[in-house]
XYZ file of C-alpha atoms in Angstrom:
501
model
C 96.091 53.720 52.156
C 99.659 53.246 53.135
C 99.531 57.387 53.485
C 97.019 56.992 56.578
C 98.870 54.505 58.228
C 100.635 55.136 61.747
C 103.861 54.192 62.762
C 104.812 53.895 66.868
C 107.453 55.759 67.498
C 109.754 54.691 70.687
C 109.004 56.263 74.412
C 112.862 55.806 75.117
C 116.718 55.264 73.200
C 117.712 53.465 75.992
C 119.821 50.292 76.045
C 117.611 47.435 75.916
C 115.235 44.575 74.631
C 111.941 46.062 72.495
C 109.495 43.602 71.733
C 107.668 44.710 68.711
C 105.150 43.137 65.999
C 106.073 43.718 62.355
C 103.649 46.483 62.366
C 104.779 48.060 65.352
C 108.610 47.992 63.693
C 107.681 49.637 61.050
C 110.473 52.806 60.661
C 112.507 52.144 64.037
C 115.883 51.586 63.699
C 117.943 48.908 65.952
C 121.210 47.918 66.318
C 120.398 44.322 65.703
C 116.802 42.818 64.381
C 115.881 39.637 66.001
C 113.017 38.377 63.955
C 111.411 35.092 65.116
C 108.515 32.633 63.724
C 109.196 33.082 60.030
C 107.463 29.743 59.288
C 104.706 29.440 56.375
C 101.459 30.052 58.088
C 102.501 32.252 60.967
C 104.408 34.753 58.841
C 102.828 34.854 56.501
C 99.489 34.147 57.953
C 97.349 32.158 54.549
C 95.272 29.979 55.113
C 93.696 27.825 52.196
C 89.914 28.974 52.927
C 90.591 32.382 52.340
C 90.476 35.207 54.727
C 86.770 35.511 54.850
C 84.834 33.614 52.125
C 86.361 31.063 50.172
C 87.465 33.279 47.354
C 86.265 30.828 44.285
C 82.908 32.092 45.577
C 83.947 35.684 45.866
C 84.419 35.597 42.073
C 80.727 35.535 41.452
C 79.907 38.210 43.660
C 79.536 41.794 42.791
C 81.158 42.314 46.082
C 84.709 40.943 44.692
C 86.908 44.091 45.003
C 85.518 45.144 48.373
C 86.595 42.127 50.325
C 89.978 41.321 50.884
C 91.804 38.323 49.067
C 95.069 35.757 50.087
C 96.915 37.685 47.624
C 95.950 40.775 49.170
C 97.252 40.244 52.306
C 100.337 38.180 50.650
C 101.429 41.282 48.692
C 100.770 43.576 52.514
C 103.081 41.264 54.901
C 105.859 40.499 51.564
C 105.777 44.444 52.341
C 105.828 44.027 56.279
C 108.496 41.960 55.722
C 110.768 44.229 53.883
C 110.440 47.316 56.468
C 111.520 45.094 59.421
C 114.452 43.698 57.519
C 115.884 47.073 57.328
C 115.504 48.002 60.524
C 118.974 46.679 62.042
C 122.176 48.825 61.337
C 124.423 46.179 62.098
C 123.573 42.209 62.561
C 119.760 40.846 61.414
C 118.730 37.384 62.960
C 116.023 35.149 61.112
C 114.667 32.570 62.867
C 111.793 29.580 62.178
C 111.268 25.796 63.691
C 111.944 23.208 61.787
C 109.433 21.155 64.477
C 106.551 21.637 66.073
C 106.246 20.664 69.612
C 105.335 17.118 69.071
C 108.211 16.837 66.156
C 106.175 17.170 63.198
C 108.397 19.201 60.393
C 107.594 22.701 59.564
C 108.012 24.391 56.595
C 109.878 27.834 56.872
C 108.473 31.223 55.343
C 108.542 31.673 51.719
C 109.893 35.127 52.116
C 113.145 33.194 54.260
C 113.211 31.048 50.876
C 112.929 33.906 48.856
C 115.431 35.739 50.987
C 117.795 32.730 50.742
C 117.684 32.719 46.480
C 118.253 36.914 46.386
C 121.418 36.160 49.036
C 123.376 32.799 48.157
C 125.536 33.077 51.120
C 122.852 33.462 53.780
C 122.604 30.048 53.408
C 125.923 29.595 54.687
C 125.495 31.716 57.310
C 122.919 30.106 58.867
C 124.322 26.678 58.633
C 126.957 27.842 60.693
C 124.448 29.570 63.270
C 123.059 25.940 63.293
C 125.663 23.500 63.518
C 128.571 25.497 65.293
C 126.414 27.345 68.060
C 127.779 30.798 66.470
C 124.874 32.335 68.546
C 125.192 30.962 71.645
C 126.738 33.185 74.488
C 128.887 30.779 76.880
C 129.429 31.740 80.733
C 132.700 34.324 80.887
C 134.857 31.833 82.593
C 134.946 28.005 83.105
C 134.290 28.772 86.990
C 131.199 30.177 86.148
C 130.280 27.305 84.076
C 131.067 24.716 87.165
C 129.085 26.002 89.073
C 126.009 26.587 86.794
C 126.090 22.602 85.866
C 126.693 22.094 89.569
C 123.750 23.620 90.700
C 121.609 22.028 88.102
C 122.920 18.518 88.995
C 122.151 19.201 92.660
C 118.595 20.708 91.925
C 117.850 17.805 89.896
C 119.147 15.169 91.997
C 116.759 16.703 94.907
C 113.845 17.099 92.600
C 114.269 13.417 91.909
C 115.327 11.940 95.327
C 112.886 14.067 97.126
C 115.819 14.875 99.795
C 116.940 18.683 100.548
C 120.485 19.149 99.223
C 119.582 23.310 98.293
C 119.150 26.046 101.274
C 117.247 28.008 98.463
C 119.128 30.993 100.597
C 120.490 33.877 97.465
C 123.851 35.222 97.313
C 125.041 38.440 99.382
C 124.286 40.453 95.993
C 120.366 39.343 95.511
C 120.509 40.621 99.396
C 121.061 44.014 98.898
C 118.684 44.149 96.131
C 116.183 42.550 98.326
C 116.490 45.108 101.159
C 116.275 47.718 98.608
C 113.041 46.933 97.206
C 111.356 45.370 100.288
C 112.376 48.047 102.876
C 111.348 50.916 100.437
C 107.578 50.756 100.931
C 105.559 49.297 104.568
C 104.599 45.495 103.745
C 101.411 43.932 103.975
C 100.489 41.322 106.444
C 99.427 38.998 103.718
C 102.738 39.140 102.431
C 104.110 37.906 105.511
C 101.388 34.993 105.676
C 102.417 34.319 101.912
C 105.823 33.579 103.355
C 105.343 31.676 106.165
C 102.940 29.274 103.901
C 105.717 29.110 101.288
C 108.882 31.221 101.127
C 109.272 29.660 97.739
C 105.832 30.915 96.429
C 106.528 34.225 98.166
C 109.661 34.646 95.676
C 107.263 33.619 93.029
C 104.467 35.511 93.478
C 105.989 38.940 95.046
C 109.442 38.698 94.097
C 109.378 37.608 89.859
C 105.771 38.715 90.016
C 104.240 35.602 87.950
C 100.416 35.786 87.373
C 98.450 32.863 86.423
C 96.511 33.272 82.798
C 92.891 32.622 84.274
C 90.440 31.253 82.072
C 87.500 33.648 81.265
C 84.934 32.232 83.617
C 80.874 32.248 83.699
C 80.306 32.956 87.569
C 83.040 35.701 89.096
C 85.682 33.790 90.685
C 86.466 33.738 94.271
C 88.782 36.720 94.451
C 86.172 38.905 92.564
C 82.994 37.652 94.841
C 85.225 38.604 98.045
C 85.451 41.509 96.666
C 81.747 42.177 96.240
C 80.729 40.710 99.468
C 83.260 43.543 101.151
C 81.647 46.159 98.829
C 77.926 45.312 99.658
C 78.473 45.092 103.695
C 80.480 47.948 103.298
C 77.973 49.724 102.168
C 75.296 48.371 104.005
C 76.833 48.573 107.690
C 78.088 52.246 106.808
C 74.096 53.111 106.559
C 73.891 51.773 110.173
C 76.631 52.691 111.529
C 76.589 52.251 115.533
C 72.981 50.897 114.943
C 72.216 47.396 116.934
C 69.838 45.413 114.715
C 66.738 44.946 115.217
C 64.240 42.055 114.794
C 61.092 44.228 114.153
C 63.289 45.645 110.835
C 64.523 42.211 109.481
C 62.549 42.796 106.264
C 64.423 45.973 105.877
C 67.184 45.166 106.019
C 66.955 42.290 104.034
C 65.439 44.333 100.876
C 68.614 46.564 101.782
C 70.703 44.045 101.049
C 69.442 42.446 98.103
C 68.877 45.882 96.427
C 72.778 46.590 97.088
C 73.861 43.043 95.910
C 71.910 42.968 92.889
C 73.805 46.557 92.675
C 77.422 45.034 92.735
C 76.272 41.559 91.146
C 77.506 41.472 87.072
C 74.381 41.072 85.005
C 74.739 38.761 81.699
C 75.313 41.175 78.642
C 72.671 40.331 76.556
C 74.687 38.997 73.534
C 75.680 36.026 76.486
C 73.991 32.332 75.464
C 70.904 31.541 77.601
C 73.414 29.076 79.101
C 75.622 31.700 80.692
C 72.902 33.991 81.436
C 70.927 31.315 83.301
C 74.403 29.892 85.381
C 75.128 34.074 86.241
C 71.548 34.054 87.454
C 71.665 31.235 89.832
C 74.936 32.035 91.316
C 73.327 35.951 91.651
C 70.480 34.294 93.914
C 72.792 32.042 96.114
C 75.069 35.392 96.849
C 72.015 36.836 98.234
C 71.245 34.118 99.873
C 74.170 33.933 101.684
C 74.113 37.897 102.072
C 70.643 37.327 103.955
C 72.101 34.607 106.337
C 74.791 37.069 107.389
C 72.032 39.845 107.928
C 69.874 37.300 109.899
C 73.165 36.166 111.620
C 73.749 40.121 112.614
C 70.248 40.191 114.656
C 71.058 36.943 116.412
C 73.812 38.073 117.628
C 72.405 41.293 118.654
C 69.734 39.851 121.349
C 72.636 37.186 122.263
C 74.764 40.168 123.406
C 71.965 42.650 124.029
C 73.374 44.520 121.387
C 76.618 45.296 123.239
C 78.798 45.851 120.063
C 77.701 47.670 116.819
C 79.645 48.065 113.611
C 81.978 51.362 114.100
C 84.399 51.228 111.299
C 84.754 49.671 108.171
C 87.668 48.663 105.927
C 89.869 50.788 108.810
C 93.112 51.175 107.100
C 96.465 52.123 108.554
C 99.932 52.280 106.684
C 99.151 54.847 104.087
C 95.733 52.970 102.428
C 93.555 55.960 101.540
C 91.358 54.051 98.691
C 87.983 53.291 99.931
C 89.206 52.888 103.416
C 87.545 54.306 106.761
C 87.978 58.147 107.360
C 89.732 57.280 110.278
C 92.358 55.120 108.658
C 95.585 56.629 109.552
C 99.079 57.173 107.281
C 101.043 55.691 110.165
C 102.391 52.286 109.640
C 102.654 49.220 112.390
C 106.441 48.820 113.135
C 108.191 46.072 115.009
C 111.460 45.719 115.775
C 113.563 43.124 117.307
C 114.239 43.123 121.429
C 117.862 43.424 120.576
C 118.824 45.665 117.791
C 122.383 46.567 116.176
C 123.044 49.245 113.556
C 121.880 46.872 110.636
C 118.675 45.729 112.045
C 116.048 46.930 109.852
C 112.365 47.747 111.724
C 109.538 46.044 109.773
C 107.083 48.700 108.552
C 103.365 47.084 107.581
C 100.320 48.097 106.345
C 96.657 46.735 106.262
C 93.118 47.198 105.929
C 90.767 45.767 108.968
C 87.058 44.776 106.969
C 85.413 45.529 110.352
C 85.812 46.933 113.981
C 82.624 46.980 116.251
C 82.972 48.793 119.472
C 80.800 49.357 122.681
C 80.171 52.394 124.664
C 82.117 50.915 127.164
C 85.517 51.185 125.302
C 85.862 47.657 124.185
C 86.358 46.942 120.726
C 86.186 43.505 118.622
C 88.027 42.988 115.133
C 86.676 40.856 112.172
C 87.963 39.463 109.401
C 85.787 38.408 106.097
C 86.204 35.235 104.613
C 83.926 33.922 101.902
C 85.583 30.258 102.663
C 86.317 28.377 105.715
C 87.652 30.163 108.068
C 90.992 29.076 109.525
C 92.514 26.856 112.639
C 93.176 28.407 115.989
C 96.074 26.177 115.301
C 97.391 28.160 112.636
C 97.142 31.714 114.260
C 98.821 29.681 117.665
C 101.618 28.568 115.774
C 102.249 32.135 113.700
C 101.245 30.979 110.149
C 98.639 33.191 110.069
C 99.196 36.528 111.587
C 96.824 38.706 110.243
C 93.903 38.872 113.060
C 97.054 39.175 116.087
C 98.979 41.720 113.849
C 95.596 43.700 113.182
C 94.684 43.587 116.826
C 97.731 45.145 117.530
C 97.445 48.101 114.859
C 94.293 49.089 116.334
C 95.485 49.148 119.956
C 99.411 51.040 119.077
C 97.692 53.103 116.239
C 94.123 53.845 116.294
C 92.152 53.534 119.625
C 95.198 52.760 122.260
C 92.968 53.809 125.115
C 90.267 51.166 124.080
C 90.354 47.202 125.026
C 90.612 44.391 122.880
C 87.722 41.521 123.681
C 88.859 39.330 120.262
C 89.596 39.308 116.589
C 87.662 36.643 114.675
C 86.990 35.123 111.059
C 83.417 35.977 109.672
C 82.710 33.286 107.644
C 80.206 34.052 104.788
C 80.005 30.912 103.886
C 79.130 29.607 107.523
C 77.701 32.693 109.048
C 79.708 32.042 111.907
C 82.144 34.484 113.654
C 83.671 32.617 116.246
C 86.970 31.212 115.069
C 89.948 33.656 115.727
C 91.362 34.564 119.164
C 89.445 35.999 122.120
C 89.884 37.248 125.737
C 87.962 35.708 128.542
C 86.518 38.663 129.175
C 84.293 37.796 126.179
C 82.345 35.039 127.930
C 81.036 38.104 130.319
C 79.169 39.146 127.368
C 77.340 36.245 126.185
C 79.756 35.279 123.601
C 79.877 31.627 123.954
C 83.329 30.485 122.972
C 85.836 27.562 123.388
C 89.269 28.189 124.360
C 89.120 31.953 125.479
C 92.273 32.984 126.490
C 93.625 34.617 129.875
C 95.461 37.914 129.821
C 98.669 36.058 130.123
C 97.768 33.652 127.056
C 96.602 36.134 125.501
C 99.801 38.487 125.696
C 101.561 35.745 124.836
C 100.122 35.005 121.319
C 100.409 38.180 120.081
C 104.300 38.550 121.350
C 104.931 34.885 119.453
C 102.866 36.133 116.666
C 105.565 39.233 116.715
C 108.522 37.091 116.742
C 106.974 35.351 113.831
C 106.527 38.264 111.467
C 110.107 39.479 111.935
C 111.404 36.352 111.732
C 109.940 36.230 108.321
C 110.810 39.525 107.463
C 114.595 38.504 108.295
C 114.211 35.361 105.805
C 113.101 37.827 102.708
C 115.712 40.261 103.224
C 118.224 38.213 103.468
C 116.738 35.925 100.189
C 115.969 32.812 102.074
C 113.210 31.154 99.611
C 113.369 27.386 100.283
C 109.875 24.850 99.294
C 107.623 24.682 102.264
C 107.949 20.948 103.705
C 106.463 18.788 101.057
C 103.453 17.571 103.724
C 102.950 21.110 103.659
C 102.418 21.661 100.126
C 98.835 23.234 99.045
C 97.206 20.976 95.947
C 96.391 24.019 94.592
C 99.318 26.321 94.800
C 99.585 28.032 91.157
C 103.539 27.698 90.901
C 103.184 23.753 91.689
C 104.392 23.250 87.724
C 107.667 25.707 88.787
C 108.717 23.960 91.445
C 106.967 20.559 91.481
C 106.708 19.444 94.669
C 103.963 16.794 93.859
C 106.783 14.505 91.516
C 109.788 15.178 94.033
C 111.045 11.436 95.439
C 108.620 9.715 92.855
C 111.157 8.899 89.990
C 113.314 7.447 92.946
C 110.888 5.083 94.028
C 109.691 3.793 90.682
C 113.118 3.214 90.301
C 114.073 1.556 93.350
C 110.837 -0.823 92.543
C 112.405 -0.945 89.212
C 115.580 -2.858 90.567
């Protein structure tokens, strides 16, 4: 058996970390051997019941020596255990817990104890890893350790007080790494948006690249139905492409739809509890429910505007996206620069994908933007917070149809069927788009030149590692790094206390 058995053999010598399981260790050789959670019942893994079947009932079966027994898999990790102890040439680490995380005491591996009878002086070894920190690398110089408790005592004093002692801005090293890696590639607009919600979550999220462990869910969450609502009116606009609409061909287009959604939908494996299946089913129907809405919503606004504007391109990408975007997404990237530049200001290079550009034969053009939620304050694009529909708009005008005019760029709500909410020209009202708050060509100039400012004033925050918390009024309830930096408990310790006294 042990003659069929693999071993993984490195990709690369070079200096570093591997992270291996004992398997996975088996015939490498390391400098040193760091081996961690040797505690009875993680290594090795018994447990009283047996691996299977208890094994008192095993011994009446004829079935005994085909199924595997405790002392089986005893006598394979004891054996484990031996190949990764002889893996380091020069300095091998054992490690267990004495507690478990509510302070219980844990017992340590039986092959540690065993260890510790063959070698009477490990024991002393280890009691002076324990007591006298022999492991324990200290900052190079007593500088270095000021400042480290320093800038704990100040980051805990603001978590606590709930005042802002930290700029949150990095050192002139972190800087040049930053510019490095964010000047290498165009950016995305959402990136920018990211920032400008929370520089902090920014650093998170694109910076140390954390990724929340979702929980397998029943329905597909909201990230993975935007994704199928783009596919499906992707797919079903591209089959009508420059076609208005009509009433007469509702039911058409409605069967269209469903046929595509229940295309895209995931189906129940069958193996799923009637539970699941029934849940997956329901939120199926309401997809294409909504699905039909935006269909019916399409014809509307057809005989509002006496089908002025028709769907022209779809997921129009510019920036270098080439997967499933438009044919006439183009390589060439959006770039805006400063209205003073020196030698080391830096041009900010972006990239984006449009979900939908409907045009007229009169060169006019409108841009929309999918959302399956809510679709976002006027307030927010006014202000520059959100800067994808102004930064878009200007793509498509510098990049792709520059002898075209704009009339808007708008949310689509899914969720409300409604398409108004975004940023439009008065020139729209001449076409029976009723709106509120349509903007003259001065206002209009205006916002997009602010929302300009905006993205490179952003961009100038990243590269130069400025990743404070977002004012605390600010603060989403359901940002995923709220447990990182918690916002929600800053200035509440100080007030219990101060009710305390």
């Amino acid at each position: 058996l042990l003659g069929m058995e693999t071993v993984q053999q490195p990709t690369s010598w070079e200096n570093g970390i591997r992270l291996l399981s004992p398997q996975d260790a088996r015939g490498i050789s390391f400098k040193h051997t760091f081996f961690a959670g040797l505690n009875e019942g993680v290594f090795p893994r018994i447990k009283p019941e047996g691996w299977l079947l208890r094994e008192e009932e095993i011994k009446h079966w004829p079935v005994e020596g085909l199924l595997p027994k405790n002392v089986d898999q005893l006598s394979m990790e004891r054996l484990l255990f031996y190949y990764v102890i002889n893996t380091p040439q020069e300095k091998l680490i054992l490690s267990y817990c004495e507690t478990d995380q509510e302070g219980q005491p844990l017992n340590p591996s039986s092959f540690l104890e065993d260890l510790v009878t063959l070698l009477p002086t490990l024991k002393e070894e280890l009691q002076v890893a324990r007591y006298k920190g022999f492991f324990l690398k200290q900052p190079a110089t007593k500088k270095d350790l000021k400042r480290e408790i320093a800038d704990k005592i100040a980051l805990e004093r603001e978590r606590r007080t709930g005042k802002l002692l930290t700029t949150g801005v990095m050192g002139e090293k972190e800087q040049k790494i930053l510019t490095s890696s964010f000047t290498r590639e165009p950016m995305s607009v959402s990136a920018l948006e990211e920032y400008a919600a929370c520089p902090f979550a920014f650093f998170c999220r694109r910076w140390l690249q954390l990724e929340t462990l979702l929980e397998p869910e029943v329905l597909p969450n909201r990230l993975e139905e935007g994704s199928i609502y783009h596919q499906v009116l992707k797919e079903f606009f591209s089959g009508h492409r420059g076609e208005v609409l009509r009433r007469s061909l509702l039911g058409k287009y409605l069967e269209e739809i469903r046929a595509l959604a229940l295309k895209h939908y995931p189906e129940a494996h069958e193996s799923a509890p009637i539970l699941h299946r029934n849940f997956l089913e329901l939120g199926r129907e309401n997809f294409i429910l909504r699905l039909e809405k935006v269909i019916k919503e399409e014809v509307e606004w057809a005989e509002k505007t006496d089908g002025r504007f028709t769907a022209r391109y779809l997921e129009l990408g510019f920036g270098g996206i080439k997967k499933e975007a438009d044919q006439e997404s183009t390589e060439w990237p959006l770039v805006l620069t400063e209205e003073t530049t020196t030698r080391t200001t830096l041009p900010l290079h972006l990239w984006g994908k449009i979900d939908r550009v409907d045009t007229d034969t009169n060169g006019r053009f409108i841009i929309y933007d999918y959302k399956s939620g809510n679709p976002p304050l006027f307030k927010q694009i006014q202000e520059g917070k959100l800067l994808q529909l102004p930064l878009y708009l200007l793509a498509v005008i510098r990049l792709i149809l520059p002898t075209r005019e704009p009339v808007g760029a708008a949310y689509y709500s899914l969720n409300k069927t409604n398409r108004l909410r975004g940023i439009w020209r008065q020139v729209a009202l001449d076409f029976g788009i009723k709106i509120r708050g349509a903007l003259d060509d001065g206002a209009w100039e205006d916002l997009i030149a602010n929302s300009t400012r905006q993205a490179l004033q952003y961009y100038r925050g990243i590269l130069r590692g400025d990743f404070p918390f977002c004012p605390q009024e600010q603060c989403s309830s359901y940002c995923e790094f709220r447990t990182i930096c918690r916002r929600t408990i800053w200035g509440k310790e100080a007030k219990v206390e101060n009710e305390a006294e």
